[in-house]
mmCIF file of C-alpha atoms in Angstrom:
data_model
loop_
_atom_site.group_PDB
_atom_site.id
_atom_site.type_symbol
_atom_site.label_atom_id
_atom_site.label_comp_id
_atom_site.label_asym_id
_atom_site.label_seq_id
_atom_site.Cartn_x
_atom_site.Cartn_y
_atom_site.Cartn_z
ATOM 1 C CA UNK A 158 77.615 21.460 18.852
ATOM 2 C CA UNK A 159 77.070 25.716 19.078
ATOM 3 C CA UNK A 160 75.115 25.506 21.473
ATOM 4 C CA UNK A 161 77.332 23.349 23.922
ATOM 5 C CA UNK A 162 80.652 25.169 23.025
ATOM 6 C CA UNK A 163 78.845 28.029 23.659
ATOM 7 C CA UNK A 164 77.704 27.233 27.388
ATOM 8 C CA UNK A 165 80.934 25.653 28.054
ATOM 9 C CA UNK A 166 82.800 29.002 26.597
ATOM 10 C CA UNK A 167 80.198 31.132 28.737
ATOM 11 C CA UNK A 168 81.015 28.914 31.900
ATOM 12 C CA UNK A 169 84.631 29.797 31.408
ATOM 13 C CA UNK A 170 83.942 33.200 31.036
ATOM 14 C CA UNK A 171 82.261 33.304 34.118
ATOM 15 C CA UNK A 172 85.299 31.377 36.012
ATOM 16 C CA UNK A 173 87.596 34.186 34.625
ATOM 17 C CA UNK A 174 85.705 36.758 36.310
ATOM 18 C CA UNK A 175 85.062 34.912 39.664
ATOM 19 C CA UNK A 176 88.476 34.527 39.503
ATOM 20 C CA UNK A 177 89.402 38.221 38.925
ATOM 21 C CA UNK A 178 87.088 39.489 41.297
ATOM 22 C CA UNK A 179 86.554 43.062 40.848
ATOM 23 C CA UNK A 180 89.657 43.378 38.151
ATOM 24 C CA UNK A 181 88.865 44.120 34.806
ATOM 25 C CA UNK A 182 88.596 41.482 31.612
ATOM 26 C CA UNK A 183 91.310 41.493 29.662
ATOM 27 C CA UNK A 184 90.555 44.030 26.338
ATOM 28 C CA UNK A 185 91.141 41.540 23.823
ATOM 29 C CA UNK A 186 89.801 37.623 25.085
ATOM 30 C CA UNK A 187 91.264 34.363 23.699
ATOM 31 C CA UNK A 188 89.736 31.011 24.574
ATOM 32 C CA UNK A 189 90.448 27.413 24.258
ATOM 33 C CA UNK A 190 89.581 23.920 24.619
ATOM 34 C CA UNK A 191 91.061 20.754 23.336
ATOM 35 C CA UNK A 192 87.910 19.102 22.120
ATOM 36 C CA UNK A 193 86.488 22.185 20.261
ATOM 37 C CA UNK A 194 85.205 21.740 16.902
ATOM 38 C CA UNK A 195 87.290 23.760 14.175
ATOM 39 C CA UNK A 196 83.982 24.805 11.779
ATOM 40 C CA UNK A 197 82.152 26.526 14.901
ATOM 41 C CA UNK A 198 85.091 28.357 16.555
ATOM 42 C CA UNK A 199 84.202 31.661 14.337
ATOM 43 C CA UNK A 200 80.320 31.596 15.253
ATOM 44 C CA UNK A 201 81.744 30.787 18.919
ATOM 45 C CA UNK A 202 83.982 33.464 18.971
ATOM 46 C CA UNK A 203 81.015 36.246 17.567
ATOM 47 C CA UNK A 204 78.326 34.830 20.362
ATOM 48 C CA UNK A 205 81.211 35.615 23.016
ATOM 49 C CA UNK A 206 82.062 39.059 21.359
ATOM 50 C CA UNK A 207 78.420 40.068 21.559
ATOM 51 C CA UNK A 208 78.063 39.533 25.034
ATOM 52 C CA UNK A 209 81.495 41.344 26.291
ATOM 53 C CA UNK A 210 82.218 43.622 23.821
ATOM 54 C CA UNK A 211 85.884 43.175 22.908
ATOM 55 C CA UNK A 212 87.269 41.386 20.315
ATOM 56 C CA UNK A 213 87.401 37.577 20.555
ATOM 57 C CA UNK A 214 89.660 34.415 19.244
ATOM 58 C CA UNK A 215 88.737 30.793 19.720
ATOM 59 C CA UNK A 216 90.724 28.160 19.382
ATOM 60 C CA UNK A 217 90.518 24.516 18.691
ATOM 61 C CA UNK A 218 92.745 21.674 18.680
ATOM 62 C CA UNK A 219 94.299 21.509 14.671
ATOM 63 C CA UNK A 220 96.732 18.446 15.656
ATOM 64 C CA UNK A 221 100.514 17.910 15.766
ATOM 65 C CA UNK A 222 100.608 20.435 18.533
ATOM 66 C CA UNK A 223 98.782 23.140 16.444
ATOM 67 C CA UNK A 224 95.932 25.055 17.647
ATOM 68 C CA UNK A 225 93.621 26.965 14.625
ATOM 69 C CA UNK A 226 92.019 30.410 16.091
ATOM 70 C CA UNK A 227 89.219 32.372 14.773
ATOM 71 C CA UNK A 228 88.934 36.069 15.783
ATOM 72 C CA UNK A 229 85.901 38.449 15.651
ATOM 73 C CA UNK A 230 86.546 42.241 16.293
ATOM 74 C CA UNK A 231 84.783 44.960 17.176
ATOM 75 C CA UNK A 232 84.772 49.011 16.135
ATOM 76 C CA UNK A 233 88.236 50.527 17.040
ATOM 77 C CA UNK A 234 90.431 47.519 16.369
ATOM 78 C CA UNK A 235 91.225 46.404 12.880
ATOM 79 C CA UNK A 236 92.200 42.644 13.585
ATOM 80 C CA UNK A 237 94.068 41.501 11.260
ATOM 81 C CA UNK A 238 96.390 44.482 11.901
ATOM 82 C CA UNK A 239 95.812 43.426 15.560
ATOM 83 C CA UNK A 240 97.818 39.846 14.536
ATOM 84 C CA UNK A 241 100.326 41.938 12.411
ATOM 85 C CA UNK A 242 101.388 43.719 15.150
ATOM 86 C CA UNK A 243 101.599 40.461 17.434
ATOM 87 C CA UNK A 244 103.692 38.868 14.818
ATOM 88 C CA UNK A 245 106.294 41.261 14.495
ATOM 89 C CA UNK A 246 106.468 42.275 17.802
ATOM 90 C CA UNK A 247 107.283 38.446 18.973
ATOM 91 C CA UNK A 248 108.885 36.441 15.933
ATOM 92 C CA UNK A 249 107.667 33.055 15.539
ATOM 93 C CA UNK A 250 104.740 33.158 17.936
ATOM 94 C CA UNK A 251 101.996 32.887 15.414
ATOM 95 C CA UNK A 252 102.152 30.407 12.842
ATOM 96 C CA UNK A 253 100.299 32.037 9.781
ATOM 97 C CA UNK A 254 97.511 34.241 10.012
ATOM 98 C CA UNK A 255 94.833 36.354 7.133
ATOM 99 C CA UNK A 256 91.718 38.193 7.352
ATOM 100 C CA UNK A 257 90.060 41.721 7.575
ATOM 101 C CA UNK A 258 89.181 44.573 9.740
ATOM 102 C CA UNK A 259 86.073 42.560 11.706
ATOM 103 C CA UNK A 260 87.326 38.907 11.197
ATOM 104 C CA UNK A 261 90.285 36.446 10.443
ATOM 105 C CA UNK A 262 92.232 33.470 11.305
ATOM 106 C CA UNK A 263 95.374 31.601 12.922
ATOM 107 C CA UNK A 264 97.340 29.402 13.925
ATOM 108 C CA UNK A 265 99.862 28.529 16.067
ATOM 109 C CA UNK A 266 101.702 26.010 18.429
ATOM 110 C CA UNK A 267 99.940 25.637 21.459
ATOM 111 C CA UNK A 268 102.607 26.306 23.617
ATOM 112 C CA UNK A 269 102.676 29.938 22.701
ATOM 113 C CA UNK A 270 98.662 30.191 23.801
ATOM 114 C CA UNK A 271 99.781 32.027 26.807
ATOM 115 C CA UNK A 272 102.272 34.510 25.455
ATOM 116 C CA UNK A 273 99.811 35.015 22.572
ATOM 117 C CA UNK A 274 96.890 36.003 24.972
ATOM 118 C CA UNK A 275 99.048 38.383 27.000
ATOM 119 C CA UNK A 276 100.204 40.308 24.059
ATOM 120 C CA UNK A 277 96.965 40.410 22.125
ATOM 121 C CA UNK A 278 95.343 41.669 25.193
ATOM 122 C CA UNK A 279 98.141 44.703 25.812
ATOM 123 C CA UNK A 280 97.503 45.422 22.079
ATOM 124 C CA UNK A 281 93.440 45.828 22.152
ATOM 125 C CA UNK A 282 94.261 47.557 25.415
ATOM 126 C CA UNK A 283 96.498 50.480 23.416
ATOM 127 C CA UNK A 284 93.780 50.461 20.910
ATOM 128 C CA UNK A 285 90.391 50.764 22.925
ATOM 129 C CA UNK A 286 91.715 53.003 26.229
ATOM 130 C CA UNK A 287 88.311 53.503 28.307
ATOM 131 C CA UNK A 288 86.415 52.213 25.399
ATOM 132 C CA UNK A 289 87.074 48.824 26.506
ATOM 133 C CA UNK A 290 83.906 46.634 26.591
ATOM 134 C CA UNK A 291 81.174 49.537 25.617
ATOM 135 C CA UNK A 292 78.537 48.655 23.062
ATOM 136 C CA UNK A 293 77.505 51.038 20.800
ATOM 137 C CA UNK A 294 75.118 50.503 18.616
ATOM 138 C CA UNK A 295 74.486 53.110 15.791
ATOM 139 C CA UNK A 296 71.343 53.440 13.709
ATOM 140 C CA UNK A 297 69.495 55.421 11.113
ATOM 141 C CA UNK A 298 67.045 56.712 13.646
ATOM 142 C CA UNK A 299 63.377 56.025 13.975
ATOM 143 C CA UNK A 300 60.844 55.383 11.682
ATOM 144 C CA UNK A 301 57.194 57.069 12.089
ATOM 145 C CA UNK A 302 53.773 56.361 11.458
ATOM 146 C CA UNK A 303 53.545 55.046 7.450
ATOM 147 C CA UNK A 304 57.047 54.408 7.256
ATOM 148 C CA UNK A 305 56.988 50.330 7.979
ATOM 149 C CA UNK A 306 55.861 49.780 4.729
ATOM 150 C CA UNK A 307 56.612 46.981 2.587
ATOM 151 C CA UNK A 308 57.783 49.443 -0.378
ATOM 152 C CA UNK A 309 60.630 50.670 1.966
ATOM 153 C CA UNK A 310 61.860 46.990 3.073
ATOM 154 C CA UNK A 311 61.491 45.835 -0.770
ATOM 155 C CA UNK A 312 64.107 48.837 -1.448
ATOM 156 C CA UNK A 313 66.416 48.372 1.088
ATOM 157 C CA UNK A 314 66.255 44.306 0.185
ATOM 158 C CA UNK A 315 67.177 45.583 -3.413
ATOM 159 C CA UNK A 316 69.549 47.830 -2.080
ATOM 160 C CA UNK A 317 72.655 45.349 -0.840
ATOM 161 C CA UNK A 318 74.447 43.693 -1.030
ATOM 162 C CA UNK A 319 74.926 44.664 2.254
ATOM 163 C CA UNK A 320 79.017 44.608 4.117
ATOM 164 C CA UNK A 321 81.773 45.586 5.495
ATOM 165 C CA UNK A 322 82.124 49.549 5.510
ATOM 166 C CA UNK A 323 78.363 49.283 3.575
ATOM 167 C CA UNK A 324 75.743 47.860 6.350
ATOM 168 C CA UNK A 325 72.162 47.505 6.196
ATOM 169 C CA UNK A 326 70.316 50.788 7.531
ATOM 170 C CA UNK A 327 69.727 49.868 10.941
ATOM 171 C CA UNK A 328 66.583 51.735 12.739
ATOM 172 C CA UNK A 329 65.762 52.083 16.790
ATOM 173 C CA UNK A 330 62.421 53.102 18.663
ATOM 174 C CA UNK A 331 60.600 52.118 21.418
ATOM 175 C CA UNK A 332 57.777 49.321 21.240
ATOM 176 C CA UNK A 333 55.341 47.617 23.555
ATOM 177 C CA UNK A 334 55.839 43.723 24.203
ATOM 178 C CA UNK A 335 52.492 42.550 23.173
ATOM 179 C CA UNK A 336 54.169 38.949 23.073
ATOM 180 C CA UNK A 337 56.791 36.913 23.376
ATOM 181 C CA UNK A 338 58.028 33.102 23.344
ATOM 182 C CA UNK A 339 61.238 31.301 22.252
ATOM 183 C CA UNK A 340 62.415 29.769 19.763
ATOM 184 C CA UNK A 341 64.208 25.833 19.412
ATOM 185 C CA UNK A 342 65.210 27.161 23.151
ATOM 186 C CA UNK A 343 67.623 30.151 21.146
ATOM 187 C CA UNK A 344 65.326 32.900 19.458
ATOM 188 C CA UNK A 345 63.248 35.463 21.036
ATOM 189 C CA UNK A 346 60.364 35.682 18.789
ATOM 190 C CA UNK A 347 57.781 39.048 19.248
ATOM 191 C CA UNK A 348 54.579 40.977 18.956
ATOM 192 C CA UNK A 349 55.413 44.407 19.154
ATOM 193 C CA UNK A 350 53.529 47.747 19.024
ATOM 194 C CA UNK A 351 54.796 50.902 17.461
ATOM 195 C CA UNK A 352 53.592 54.455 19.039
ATOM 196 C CA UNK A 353 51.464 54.480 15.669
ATOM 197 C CA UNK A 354 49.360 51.957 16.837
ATOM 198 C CA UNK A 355 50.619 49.457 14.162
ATOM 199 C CA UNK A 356 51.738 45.677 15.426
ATOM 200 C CA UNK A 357 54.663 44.065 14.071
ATOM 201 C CA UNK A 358 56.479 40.969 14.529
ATOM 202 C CA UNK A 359 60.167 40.958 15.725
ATOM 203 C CA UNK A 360 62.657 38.372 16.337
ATOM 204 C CA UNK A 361 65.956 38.501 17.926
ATOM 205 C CA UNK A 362 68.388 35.858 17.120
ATOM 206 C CA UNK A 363 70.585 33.597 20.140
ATOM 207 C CA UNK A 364 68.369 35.820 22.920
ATOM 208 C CA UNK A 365 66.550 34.185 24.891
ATOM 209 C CA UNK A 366 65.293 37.151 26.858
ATOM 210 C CA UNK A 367 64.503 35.573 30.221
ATOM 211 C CA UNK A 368 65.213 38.801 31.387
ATOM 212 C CA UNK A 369 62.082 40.295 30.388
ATOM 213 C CA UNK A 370 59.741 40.083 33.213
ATOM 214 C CA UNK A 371 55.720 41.219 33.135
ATOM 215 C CA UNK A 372 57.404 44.421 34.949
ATOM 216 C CA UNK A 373 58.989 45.239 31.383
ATOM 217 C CA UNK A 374 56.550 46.294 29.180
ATOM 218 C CA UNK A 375 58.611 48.071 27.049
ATOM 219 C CA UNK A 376 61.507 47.876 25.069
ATOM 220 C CA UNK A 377 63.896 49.976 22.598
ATOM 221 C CA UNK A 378 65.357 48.161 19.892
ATOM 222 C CA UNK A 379 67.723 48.776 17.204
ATOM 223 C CA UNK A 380 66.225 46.389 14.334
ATOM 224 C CA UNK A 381 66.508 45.748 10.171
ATOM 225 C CA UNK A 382 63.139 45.681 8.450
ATOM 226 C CA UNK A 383 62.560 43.233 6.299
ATOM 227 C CA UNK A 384 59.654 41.513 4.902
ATOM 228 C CA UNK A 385 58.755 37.845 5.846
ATOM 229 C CA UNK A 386 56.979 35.345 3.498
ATOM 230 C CA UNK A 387 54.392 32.521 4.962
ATOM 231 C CA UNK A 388 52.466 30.224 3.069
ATOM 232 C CA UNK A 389 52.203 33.087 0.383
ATOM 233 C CA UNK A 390 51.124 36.058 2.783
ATOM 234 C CA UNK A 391 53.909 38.709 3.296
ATOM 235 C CA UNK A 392 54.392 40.680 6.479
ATOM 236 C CA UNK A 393 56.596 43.098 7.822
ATOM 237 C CA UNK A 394 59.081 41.709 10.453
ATOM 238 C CA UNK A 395 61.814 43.285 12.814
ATOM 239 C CA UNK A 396 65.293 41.546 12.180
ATOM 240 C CA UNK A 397 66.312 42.852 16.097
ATOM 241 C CA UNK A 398 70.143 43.307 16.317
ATOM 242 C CA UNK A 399 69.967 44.887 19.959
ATOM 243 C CA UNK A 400 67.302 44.853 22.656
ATOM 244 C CA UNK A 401 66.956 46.600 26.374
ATOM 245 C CA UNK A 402 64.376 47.265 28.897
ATOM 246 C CA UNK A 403 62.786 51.041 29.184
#
């Protein structure tokens, strides 16, 4: 069910910009179709929000004229705030709303979809400026020669829990794509070599990377490291949150 919302949410996506041409998004994106399943809408609207950058809300039918949104943000706009502001600043267009800084939910007649999408998108607009659809990605920097080691990962795994305003240390370097294949048609799945010489597994989660060519032999990544357990044997694997061509 993701996986076809998601292709029919990317589809529209790429309508909206055919249709704008060489005007921008809009800063903050809201989409919706009738026959969207309610319990994916939030992983929907995070696979959109990945790809462009802004803060996303998806919406599916909730019945008696009701439409239930999920929104995921991104740095710069505190969401919920976002549907604060929305609320008072047009009485009675949002039903009820609650969440945090990075994610929360609504609803609201579907009538006011329109009116909701122009006002959200003004808002995000005030709030981003020029920052509108960047991606950046900070880490903990790189780790050398002797520092993939299964002590550190065991540490950082005790460590957590891991959240909001407390993330997981996040690390970036370059590696050499000894391998790749996919995944259940979703996952990129890796053999990677460090500058040290050592080889590690990666994987990237929903990235498929059909853009990596035999021209790209290297990659930087920002990745977690964590440890993966197989039939007994543990390993060190990259958990890769970002991934582009050098």
């Amino acid at each position: 069910i993701e996986q076809e919302m998601k292709l029919e949410a990317f589809a529209e996506m790429e309508r909206l910009e055919a249709k704008l041409k060489h005007a921008k998004l809009p800063a903050g994106l809201c989409l919706y179709k009738q026959d969207w399943h309610q319990g994916v809408v939030g992983i929907l609207a995070s696979r959109v929000k990945d790809k462009y950058h802004r803060p996303v809300i998806v919406f599916a039918d909730e019945g008696n004229g009701m439409i239930k949104g999920s929104a995921r943000s991104v740095q710069g706009v505190h969401i919920r705030d976002a549907l604060e502001y929305v609320s008072s600043q047009n009485p009675g267009l949002i039903g009820k709303f609650g969440g945090h800084a990075m994610a929360a939910g609504l609803s609201m007649p579907q009538g006011n979809l329109n009116t909701f999408k122009t006002a959200f998108a003004d808002y995000v607009q005030q709030q981003l400026g020029d920052q509108v659809g960047l991606k950046q990605v900070l880490t903990d920097g790189e780790l050398g020669a002797g520092q993939f080691s299964m002590l550190l990962a065991d540490e950082i795994r005790q460590s957590g829990p891991w959240g909001q305003a407390f993330p997981e240390p996040l690390f970036d370097g370059v590696f050499k794509i000894l391998d790749k294949r996919v995944l259940k048609d979703a996952h990129l799945k890796m053999t990677l070599e460090h500058d040290s010489g050592e080889v590690f597994d990666a994987i990237a989660f929903n990235e498929t990377g059909e853009w990596i060519t035999s021209a790209v032999q290297h990659i930087r990544i920002a990745y977690k490291l964590d440890i993966n357990e197989f039939r007994g044997r543990k390993s060190i694997q990259l958990m890769v949150d970002y991934l582009e061509a050098v």
